[in-house]
Coordinates of C-alpha atoms in Angstrom, one line a residue:
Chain A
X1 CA 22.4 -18.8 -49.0
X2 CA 25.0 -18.8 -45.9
X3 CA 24.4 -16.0 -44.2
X4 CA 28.2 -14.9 -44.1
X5 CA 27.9 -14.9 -48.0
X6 CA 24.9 -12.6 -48.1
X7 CA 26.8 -10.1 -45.8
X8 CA 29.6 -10.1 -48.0
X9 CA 26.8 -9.6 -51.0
X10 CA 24.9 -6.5 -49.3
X11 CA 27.9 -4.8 -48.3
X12 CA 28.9 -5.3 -52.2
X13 CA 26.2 -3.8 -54.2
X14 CA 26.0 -1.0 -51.6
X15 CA 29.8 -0.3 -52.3
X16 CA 29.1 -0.7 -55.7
X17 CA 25.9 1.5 -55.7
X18 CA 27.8 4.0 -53.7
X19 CA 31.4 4.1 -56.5
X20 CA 29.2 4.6 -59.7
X21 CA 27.4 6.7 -58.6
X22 CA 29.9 9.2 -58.0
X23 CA 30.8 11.3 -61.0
X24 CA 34.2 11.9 -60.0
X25 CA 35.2 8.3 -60.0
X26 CA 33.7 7.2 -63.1
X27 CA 35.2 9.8 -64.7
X28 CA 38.9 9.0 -63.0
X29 CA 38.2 5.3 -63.4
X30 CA 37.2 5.2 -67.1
X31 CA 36.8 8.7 -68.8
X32 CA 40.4 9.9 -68.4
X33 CA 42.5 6.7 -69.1
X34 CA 39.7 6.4 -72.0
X35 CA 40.9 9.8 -73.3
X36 CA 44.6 9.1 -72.6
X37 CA 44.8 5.6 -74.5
X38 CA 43.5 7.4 -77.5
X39 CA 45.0 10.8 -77.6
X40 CA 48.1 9.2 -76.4
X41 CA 48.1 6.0 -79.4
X42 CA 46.9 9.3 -82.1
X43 CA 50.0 11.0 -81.3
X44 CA 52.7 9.0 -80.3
X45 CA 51.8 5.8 -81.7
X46 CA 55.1 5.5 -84.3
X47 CA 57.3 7.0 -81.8
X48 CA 58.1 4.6 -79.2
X49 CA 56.8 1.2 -78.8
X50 CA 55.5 2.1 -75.9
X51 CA 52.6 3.9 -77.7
X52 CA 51.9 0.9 -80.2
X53 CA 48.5 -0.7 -79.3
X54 CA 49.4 -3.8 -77.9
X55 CA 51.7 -2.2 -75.5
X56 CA 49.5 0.7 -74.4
X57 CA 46.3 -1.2 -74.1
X58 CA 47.4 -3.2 -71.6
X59 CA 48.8 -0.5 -69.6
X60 CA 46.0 1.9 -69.7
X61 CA 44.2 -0.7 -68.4
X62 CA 47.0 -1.2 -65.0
X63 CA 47.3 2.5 -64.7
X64 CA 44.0 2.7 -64.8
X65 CA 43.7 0.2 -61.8
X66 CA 45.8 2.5 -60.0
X67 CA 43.0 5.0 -60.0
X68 CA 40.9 2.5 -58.5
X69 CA 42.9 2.1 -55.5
X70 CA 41.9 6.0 -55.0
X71 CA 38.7 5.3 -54.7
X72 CA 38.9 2.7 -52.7
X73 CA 40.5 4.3 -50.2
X74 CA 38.6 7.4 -50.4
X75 CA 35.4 5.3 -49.6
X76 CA 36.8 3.5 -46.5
X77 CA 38.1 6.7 -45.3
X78 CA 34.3 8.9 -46.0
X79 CA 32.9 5.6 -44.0
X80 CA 34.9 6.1 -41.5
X81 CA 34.9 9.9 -41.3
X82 CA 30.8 9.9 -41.2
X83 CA 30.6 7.2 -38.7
X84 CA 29.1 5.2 -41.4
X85 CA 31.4 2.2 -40.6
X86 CA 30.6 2.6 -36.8
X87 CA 27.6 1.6 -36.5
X88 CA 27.6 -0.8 -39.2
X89 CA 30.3 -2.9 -36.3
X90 CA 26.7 -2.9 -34.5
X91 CA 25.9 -5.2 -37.1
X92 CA 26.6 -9.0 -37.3
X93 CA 28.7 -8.3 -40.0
X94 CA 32.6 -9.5 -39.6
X95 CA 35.9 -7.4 -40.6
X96 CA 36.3 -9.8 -43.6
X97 CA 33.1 -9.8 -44.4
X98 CA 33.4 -5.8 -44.4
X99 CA 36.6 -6.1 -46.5
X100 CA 35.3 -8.2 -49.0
X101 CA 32.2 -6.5 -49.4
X102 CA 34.4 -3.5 -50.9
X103 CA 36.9 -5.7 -52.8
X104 CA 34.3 -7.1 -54.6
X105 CA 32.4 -4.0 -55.5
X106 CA 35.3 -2.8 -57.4
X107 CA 36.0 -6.0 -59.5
X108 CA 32.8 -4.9 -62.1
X109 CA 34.4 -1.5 -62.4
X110 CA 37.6 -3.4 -63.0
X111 CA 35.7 -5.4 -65.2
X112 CA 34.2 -2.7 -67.4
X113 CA 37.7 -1.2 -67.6
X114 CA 39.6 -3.9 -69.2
X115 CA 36.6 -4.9 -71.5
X116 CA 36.5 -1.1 -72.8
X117 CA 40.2 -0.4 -73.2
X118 CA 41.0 -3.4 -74.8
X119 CA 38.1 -3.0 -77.2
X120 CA 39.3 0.7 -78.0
X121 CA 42.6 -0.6 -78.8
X122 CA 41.0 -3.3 -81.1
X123 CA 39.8 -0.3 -83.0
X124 CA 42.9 1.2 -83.6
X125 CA 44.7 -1.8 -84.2
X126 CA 42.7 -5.1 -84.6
X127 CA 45.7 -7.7 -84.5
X128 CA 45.1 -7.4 -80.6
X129 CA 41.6 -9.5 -80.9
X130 CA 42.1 -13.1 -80.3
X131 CA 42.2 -15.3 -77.6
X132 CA 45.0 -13.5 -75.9
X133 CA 43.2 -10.6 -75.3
X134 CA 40.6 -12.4 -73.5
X135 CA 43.1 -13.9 -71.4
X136 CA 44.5 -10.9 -70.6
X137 CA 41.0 -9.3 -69.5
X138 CA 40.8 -12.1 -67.3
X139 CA 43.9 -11.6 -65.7
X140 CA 43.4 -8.0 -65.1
X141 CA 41.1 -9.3 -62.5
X142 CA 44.1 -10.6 -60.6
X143 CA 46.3 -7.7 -61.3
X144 CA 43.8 -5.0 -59.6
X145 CA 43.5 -7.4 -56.7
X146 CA 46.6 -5.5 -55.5
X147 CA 45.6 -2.2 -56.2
X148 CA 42.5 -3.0 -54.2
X149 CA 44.5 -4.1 -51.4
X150 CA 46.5 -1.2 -51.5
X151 CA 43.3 0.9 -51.2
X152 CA 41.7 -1.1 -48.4
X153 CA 45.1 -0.2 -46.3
X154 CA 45.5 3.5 -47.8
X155 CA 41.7 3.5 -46.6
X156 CA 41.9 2.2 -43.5
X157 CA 44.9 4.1 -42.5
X158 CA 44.2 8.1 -43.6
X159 CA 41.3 10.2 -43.3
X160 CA 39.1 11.7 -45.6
X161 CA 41.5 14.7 -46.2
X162 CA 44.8 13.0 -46.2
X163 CA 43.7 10.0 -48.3
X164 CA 44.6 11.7 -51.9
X165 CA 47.9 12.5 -50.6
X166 CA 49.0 8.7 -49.8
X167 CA 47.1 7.6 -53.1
X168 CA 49.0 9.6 -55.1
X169 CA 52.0 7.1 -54.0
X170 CA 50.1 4.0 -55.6
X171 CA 49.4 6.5 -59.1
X172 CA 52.8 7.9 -59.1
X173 CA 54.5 4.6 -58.4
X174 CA 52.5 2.9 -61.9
X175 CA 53.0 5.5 -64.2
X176 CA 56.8 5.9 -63.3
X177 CA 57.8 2.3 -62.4
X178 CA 55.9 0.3 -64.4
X179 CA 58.0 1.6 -67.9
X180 CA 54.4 1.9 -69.8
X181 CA 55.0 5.9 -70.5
X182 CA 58.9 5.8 -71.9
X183 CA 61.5 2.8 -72.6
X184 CA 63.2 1.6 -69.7
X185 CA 66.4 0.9 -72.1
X186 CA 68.2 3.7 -70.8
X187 CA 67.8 3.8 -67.2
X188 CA 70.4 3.3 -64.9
X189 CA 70.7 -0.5 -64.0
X190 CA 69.8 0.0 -60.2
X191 CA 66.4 1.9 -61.3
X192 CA 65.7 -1.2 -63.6
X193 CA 66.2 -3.5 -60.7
X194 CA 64.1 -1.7 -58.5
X195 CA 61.4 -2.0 -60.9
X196 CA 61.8 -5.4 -61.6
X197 CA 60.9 -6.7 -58.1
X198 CA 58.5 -3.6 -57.3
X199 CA 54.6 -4.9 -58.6
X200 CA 54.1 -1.9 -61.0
X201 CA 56.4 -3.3 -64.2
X202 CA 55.5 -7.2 -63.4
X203 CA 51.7 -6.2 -63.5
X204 CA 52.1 -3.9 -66.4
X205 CA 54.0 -6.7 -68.2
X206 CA 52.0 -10.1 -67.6
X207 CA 48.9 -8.1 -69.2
X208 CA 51.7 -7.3 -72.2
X209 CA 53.4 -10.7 -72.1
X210 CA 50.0 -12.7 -72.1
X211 CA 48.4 -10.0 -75.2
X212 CA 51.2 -10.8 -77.2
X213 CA 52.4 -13.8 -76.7
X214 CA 54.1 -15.8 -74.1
X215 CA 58.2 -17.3 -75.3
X216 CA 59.8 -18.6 -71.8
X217 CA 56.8 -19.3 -69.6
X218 CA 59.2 -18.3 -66.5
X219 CA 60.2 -15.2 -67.1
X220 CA 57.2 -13.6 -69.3
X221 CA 54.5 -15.1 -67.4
X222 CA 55.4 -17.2 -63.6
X223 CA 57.9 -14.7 -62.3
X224 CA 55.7 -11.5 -62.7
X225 CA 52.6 -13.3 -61.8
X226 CA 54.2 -14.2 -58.7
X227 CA 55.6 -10.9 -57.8
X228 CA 52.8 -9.4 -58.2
X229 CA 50.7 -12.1 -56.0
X230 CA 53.1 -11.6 -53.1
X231 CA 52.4 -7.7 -53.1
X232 CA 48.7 -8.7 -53.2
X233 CA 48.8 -11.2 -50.4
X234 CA 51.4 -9.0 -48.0
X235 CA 49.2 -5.6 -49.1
X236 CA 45.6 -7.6 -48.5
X237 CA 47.4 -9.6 -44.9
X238 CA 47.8 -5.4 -44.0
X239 CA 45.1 -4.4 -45.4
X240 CA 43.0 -6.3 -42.9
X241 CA 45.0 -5.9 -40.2
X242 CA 44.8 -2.1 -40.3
X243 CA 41.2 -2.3 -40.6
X244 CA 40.6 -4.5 -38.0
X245 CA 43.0 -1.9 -35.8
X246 CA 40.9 1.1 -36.7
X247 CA 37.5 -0.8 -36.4
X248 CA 38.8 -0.9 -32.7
X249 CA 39.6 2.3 -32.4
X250 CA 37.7 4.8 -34.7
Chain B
X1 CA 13.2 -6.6 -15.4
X2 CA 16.9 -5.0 -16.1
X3 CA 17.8 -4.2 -19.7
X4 CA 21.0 -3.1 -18.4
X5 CA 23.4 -3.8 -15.6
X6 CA 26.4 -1.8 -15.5
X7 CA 28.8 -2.8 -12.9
X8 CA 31.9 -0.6 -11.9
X9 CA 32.6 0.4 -15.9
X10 CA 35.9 2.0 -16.5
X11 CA 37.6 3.6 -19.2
X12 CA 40.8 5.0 -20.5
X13 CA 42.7 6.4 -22.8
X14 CA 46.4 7.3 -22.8
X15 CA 46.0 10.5 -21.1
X16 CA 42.7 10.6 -20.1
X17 CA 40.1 8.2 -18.0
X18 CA 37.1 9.0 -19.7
X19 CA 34.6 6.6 -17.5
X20 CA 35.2 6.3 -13.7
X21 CA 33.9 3.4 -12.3
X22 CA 29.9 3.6 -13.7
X23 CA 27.4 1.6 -11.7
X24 CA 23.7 1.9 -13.5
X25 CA 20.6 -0.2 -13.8
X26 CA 17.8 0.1 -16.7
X27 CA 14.8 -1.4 -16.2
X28 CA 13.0 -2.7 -19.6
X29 CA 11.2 -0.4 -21.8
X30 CA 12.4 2.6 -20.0
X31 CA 14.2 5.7 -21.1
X32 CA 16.6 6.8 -19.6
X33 CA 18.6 10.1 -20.3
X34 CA 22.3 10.5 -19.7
X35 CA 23.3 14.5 -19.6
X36 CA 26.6 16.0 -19.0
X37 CA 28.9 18.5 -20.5
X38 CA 31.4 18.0 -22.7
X39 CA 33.9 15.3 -22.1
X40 CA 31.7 13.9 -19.5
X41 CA 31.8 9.9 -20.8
X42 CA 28.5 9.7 -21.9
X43 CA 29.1 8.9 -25.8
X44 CA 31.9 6.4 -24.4
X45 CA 29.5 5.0 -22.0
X46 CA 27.1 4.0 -24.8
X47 CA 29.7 3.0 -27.3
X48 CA 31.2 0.6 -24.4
X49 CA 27.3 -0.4 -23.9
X50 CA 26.8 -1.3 -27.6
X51 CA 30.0 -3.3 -27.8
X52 CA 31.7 -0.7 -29.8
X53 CA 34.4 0.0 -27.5
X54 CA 35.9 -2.2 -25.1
X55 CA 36.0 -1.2 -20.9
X56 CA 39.3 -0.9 -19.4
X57 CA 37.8 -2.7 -16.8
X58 CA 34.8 -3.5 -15.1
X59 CA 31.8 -5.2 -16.8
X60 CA 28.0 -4.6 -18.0
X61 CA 25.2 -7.0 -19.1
X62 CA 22.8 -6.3 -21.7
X63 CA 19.8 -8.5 -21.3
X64 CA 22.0 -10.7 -18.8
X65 CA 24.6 -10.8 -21.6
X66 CA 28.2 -9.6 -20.7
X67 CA 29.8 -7.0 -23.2
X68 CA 32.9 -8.8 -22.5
X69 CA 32.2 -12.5 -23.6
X70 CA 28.7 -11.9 -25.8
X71 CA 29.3 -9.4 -28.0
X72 CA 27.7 -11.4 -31.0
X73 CA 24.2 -11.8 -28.8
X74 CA 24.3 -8.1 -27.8
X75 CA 24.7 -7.2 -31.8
X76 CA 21.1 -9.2 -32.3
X77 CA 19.0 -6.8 -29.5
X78 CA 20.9 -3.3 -29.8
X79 CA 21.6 -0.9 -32.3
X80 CA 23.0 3.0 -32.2
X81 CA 21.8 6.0 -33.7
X82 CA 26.0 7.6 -33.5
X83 CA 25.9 11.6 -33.1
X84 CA 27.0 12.1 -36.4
X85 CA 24.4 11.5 -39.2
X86 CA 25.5 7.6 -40.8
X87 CA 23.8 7.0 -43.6
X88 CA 24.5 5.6 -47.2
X89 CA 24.8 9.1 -49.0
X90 CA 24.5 8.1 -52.3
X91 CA 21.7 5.4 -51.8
X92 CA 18.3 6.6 -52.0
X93 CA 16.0 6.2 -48.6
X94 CA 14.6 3.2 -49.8
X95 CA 17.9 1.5 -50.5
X96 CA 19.5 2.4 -47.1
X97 CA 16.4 0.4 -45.3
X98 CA 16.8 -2.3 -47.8
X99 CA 20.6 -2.2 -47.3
X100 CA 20.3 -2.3 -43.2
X101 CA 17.2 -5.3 -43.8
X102 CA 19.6 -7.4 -45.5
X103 CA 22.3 -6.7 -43.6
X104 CA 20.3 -7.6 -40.1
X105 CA 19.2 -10.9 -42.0
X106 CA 15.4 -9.6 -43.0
X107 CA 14.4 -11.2 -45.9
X108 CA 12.6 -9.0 -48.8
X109 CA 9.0 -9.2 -47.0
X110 CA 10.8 -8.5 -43.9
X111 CA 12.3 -5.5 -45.1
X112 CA 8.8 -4.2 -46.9
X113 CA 7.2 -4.9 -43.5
X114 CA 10.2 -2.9 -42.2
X115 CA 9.7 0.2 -44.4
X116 CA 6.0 0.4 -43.8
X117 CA 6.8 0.5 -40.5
X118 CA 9.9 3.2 -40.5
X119 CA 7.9 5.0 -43.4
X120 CA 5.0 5.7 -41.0
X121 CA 7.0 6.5 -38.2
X122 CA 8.9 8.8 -39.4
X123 CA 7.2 10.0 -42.5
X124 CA 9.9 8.8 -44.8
X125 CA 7.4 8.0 -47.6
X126 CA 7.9 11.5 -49.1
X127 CA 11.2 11.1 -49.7
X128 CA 11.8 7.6 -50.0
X129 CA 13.0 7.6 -53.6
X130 CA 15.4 10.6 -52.7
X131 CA 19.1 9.9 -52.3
X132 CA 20.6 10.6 -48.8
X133 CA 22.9 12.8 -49.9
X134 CA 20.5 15.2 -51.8
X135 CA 18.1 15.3 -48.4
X136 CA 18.0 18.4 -46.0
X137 CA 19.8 17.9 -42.8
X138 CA 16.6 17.3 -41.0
X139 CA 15.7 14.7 -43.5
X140 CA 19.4 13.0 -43.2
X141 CA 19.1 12.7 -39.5
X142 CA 15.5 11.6 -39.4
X143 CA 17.2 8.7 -41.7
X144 CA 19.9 8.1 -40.1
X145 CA 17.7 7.2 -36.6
X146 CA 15.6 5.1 -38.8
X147 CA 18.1 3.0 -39.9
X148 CA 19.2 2.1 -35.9
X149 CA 15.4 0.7 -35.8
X150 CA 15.6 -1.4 -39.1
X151 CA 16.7 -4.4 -37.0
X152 CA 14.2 -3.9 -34.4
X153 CA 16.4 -3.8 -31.2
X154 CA 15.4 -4.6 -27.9
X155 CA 17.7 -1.8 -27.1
X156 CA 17.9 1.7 -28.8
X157 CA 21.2 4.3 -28.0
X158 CA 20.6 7.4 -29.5
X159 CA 23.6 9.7 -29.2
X160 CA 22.5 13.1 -29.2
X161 CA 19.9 12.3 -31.7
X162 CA 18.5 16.1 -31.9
X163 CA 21.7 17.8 -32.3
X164 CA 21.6 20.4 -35.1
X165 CA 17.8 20.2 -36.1
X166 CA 15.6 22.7 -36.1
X167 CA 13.1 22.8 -33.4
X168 CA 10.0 22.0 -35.4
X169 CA 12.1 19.3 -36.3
X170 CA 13.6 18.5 -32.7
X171 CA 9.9 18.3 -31.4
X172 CA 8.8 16.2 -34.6
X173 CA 11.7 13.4 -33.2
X174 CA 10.2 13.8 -29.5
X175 CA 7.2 12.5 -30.8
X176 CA 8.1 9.8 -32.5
X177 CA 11.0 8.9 -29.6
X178 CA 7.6 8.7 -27.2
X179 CA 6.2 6.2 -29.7
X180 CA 9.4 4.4 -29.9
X181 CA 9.5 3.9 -25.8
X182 CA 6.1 1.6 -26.3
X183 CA 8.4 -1.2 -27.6
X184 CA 11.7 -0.7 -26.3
X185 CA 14.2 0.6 -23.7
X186 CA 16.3 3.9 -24.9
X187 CA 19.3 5.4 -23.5
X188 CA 19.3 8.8 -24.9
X189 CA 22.1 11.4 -25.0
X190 CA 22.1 14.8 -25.0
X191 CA 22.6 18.2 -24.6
X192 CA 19.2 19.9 -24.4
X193 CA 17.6 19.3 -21.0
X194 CA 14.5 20.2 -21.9
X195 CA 14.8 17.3 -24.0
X196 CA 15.5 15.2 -21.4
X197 CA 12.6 16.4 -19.5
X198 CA 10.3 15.8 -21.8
X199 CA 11.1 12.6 -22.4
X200 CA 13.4 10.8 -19.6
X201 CA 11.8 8.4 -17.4
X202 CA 14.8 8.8 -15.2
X203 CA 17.9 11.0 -15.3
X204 CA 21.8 10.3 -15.1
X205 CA 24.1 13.5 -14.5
X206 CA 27.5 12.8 -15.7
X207 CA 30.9 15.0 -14.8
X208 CA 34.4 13.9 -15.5
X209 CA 33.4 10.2 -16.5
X210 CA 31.3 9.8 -13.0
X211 CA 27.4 9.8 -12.7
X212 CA 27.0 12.8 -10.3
X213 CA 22.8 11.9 -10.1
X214 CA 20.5 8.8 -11.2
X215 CA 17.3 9.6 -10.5
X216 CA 13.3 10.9 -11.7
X217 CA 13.4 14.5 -12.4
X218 CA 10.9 15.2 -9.6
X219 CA 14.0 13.4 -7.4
X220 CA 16.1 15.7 -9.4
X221 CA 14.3 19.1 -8.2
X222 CA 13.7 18.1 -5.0
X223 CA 17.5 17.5 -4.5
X224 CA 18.5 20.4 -6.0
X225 CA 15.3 22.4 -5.0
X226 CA 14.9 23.7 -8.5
X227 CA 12.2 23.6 -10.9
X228 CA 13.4 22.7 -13.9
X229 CA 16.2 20.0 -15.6
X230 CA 18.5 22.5 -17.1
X231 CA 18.8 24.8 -13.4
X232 CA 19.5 21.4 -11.8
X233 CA 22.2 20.4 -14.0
X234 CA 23.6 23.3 -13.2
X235 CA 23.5 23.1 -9.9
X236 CA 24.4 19.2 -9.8
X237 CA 27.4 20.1 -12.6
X238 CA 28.6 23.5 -11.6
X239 CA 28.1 22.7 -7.7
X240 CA 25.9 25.6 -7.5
X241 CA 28.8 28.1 -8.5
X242 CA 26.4 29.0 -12.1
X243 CA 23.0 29.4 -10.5
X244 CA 20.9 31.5 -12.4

């Protein structure tokens, strides 16, 4: 195996090791947006259609990535606090190699996620299962990509103690602007716009659009996918940059 | 032959020059003790050595390599113990050894070779299915200097490797430092001259970024006509203001 790869591959399944066994993320990561999917479909689920399975499925399963970009963070930042991250620079291992090594690690979680919520919402309302819906897992792959960007740059940027502070940014931002929790009908034209071009709504709806079916190819599946891909590419291009900053200076 | 060459090493910050000018040589296989106070440039010094931090100017060779042009061949003979404890914390002992093995490029044999080795050493065995987070502070640190030997450097920096231990402990790590010195050279901080008495093959005082004395400690007491490391530091440090 290249020895680049194997890098990357070490530094993953000790990231990996190091996220599930934490209690605390596990129970963020899937516990709590396990709860909330169901509680949340049992009581509000002929309300809005917001709360109607193949609406909240999908996302549970962003908002849930948002979590992810906590912990993210939060592991960068406890690396770099312990002088963990230090010496490992002793290594041979590169910055990407570093950065990939905890992208990776998170993509299982991510994984497990989607596979779990989807599944849950097939309980409560089994005209989700098909193909779709396996698409849709799939795609949720790309769609944390940014989240885990986000986290690689909240990470490298904060410490240990001001890391839940600047995380709460990435939460905050999916729950309000990505319209999953109340119908964006009635907002003000300028806060729509906003969260059109912002990546919380656009992730949030190519999971929908792609579950339930895709009409103009453009606008339900291109234009968000693309959005979203631009926030992953400028949030990973800073991502490394502030890392590569702070393996300097730490 | 030299381990280490520093020639007129320099560093600052924005307010603050941390090394002045550093002029040092190592021989191979020795250890070699660098104590100051506070502030005195030591941890800098090593982190420049270890290609962690890059001099403001001036240069130093490691094994005839330049810390300026081969970092990637110095990263295959060092390796750091930092001040702080740096371990995996929730990887057990074994999988920290296995981590660092793969990560230095030992294959699976290479890596049980490696624990056998670390295990013995510094009777890790006991706790080797522990995690790092659940071990006493002693155990953590004992760890976390294990893991700078995993990729069997030609060159060892321990940064204060004693600091916080108890002193059954402390004298445990002396031991197995003495052991270490058989097969390679060490640059040792710290803070605790007997420490460096015990185990320094030569001495380097360091005040306000500048090496004040390089020397064996008998050089050391003869200079300062004391009998002991920590009464000399003083007198090197203080100027003579703190005797006794």
């Amino acid at each position: 195996m290249n020895s680049s790869l194997y890098r990357i591959l070490t530094l993953t399944k000790r990231n990996l090791k190091e996220t599930i066994r934490d209690r605390l993320s596990l129970v963020f990561t899937i516990l709590m947006p396990l709860l909330m999917e169901i509680l949340f479909y049992l009581l509000f689920h002929g309300l809005t259609s917001q709360f109607e399975m193949k609406y909240l499925a999908p996302g549970i399963v962003v908002f849930s990535q948002s979590f992810v970009a906590l912990f993210v963070g939060i592991l960068i930042a406890v690396d770099r606090g312990t002088s963990f991250l230090k010496r490992l620079y002793v290594s041979k291992a590169k910055p990407y190699e570093f950065i990939f090594g905890y992208a990776l690690s998170i993509l299982p979680i991510i994984l497990v996620q989607s596979i779990l919520f989807f599944l849950i919402g097939v309980i409560f309302d089994g005209s989700i299962f098909g193909a779709s819906m396996f698409l849709a897992i799939l795609l949720s792959l790309f769609t944390s990509l940014f989240f885990i960007a986000m986290g690689l740059l909240i990470g490298s940027l904060c410490t240990e103690k001001s890391i839940g502070g600047a995380s709460t940014v990435v939460i905050v931002g999916q729950s309000v602007l990505s319209g999953m929790w109340f119908p964006i009908e009635g907002l003000n034209g300028v806060i729509i716009s906003i969260m059109n071009v912002l990546p919380f709504r656009n992730a949030t709806l190519l999971l929908e659009n792609v579950l339930n079916g895709i009409n103009d190819s453009y606008k339900d599946f291109l234009l968000p996918f693309l959005i979203v891909l631009c926030y992953t590419v400028v949030s990973f291009v800073f991502a490394i940059l502030a890392f590569r900053k702070k393996m300097n200076a730490d | 032959m030299q381990a280490i060459a520093i020639n007129n090493l320099r560093k600052e910050y924005k307010d603050t020059v941390a090394v002045k000018g550093l002029d040092l040589e190592i021989e191979e296989g020795e250890l070699f003790s660098l104590l100051g106070v506070n502030g005195a440039g030591k941890t800098t010094t090593i982190k420049m050595l270890a290609t962690l931090t890059k001099p403001t100017s001036g240069n130093a060779f490691i094994s005839g390599y330049s810390i300026l042009k081969d970092k990637e061949k110095i990263k295959e003979i060092v390796d750091i113990s930092m001040q702080e404890t740096a371990v995996a914390r929730n990887l057990t002992v074994d999988e920290n050894v296995e981590f660092y093995g793969a990560l230095s490029g030992q294959t699976k044999e290479e890596i049980e070779k490696t624990k056998q080795y670390l295990y013995n050493a510094f009777g890790l065995s006991a706790v080797r299915n522990k995690q790092a987070a659940k071990l006493s502070g002693g155990w953590q640190r004992k760890l976390s200097i294990a893991l700078a030997l995993v990729s069997k450097p030609k060159i060892l920096f321990l940064d204060e490797p004693t600091l916080g231990l108890d002193v059954i402990a402390r004298r445990e790590l002396w031991k197995t430092i003495k052991e270490l010195k058989k097969d390679m050279t060490i640059i040792l901080t710290t803070h605790y001259m007997e420490e460096a008495e015990a185990l320094s093959d030569r001495i380097g005082i360091m005040k306000d970024g500048k090496l004040l004395f390089i020397g064996k400690k008998e050089e050391l007491f003869e200079k300062t006509g004391k009998n002991d490391v920590e009464n000399a530091f003083i007198e090197i440090v203080g100027g003579g203001e703190q005797d006794e």
